[in-house]
Short mmCIF file of C-alpha atoms and ligand atoms in Angstrom, two decimals:
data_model
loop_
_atom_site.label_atom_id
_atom_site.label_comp_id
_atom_site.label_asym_id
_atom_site.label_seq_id
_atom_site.Cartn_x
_atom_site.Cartn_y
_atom_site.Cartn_z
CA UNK W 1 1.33 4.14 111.13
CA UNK W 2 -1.88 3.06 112.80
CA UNK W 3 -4.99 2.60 111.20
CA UNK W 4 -7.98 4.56 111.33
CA UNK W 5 -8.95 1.02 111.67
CA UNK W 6 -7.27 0.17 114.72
CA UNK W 7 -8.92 3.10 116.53
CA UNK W 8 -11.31 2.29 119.30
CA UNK W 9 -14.00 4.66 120.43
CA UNK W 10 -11.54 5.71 123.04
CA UNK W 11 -9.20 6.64 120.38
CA UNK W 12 -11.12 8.29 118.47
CA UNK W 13 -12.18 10.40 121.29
CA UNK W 14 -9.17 10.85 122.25
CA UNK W 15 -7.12 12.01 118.89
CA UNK W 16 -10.79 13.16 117.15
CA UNK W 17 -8.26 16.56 115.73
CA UNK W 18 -5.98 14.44 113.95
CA UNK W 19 -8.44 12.16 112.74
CA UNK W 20 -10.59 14.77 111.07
CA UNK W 21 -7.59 15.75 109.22
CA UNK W 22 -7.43 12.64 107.93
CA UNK W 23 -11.18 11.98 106.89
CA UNK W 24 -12.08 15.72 106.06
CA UNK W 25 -12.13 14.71 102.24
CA UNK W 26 -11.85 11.76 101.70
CA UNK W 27 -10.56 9.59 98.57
CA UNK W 28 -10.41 5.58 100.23
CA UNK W 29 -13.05 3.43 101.90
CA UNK W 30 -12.04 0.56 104.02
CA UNK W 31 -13.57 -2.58 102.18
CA UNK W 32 -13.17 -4.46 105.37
CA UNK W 33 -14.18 -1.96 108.24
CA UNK W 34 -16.20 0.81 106.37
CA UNK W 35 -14.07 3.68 107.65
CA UNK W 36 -12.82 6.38 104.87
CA UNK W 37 -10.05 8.15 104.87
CA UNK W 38 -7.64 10.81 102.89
CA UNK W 39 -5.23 8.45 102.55
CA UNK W 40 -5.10 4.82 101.92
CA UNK W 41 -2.32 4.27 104.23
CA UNK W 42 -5.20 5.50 107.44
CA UNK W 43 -7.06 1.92 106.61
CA UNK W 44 -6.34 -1.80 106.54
CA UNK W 45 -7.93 -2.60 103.24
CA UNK W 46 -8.42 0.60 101.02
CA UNK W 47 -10.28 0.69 98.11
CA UNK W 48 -10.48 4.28 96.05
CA UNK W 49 -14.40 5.76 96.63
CA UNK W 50 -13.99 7.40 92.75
CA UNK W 51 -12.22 5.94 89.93
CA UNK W 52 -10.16 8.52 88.97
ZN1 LIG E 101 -10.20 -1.40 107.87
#
């Protein structure tokens, strides 16, 4: 799967539905990029926001 990582600006215009689905609550941040996500498999280096 790609990476909200790997999107460009383009992308993200471009597939800004699906990416909102994946962002809308969030659990990972990407240590390397700074992008969060839903799910850790959306970045390239997750790291959980919240110990659980
Ligand atoms: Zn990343």
């Amino acid at each position: 799967m790609k990476t909200l990582c790997d999107y460009s600006k383009k992308d993200i215009e471009k597939h800004h539905k699906k990416i909102a689905a994946l962002v809308n609550d969030p659990k990972y941040i990407c240590e390397k990029c700074a992008r969060a996500a839903n799910d850790k498999k959306a970045l390239c280096k997750p790291n959980k926001i919240k110990d659980e």
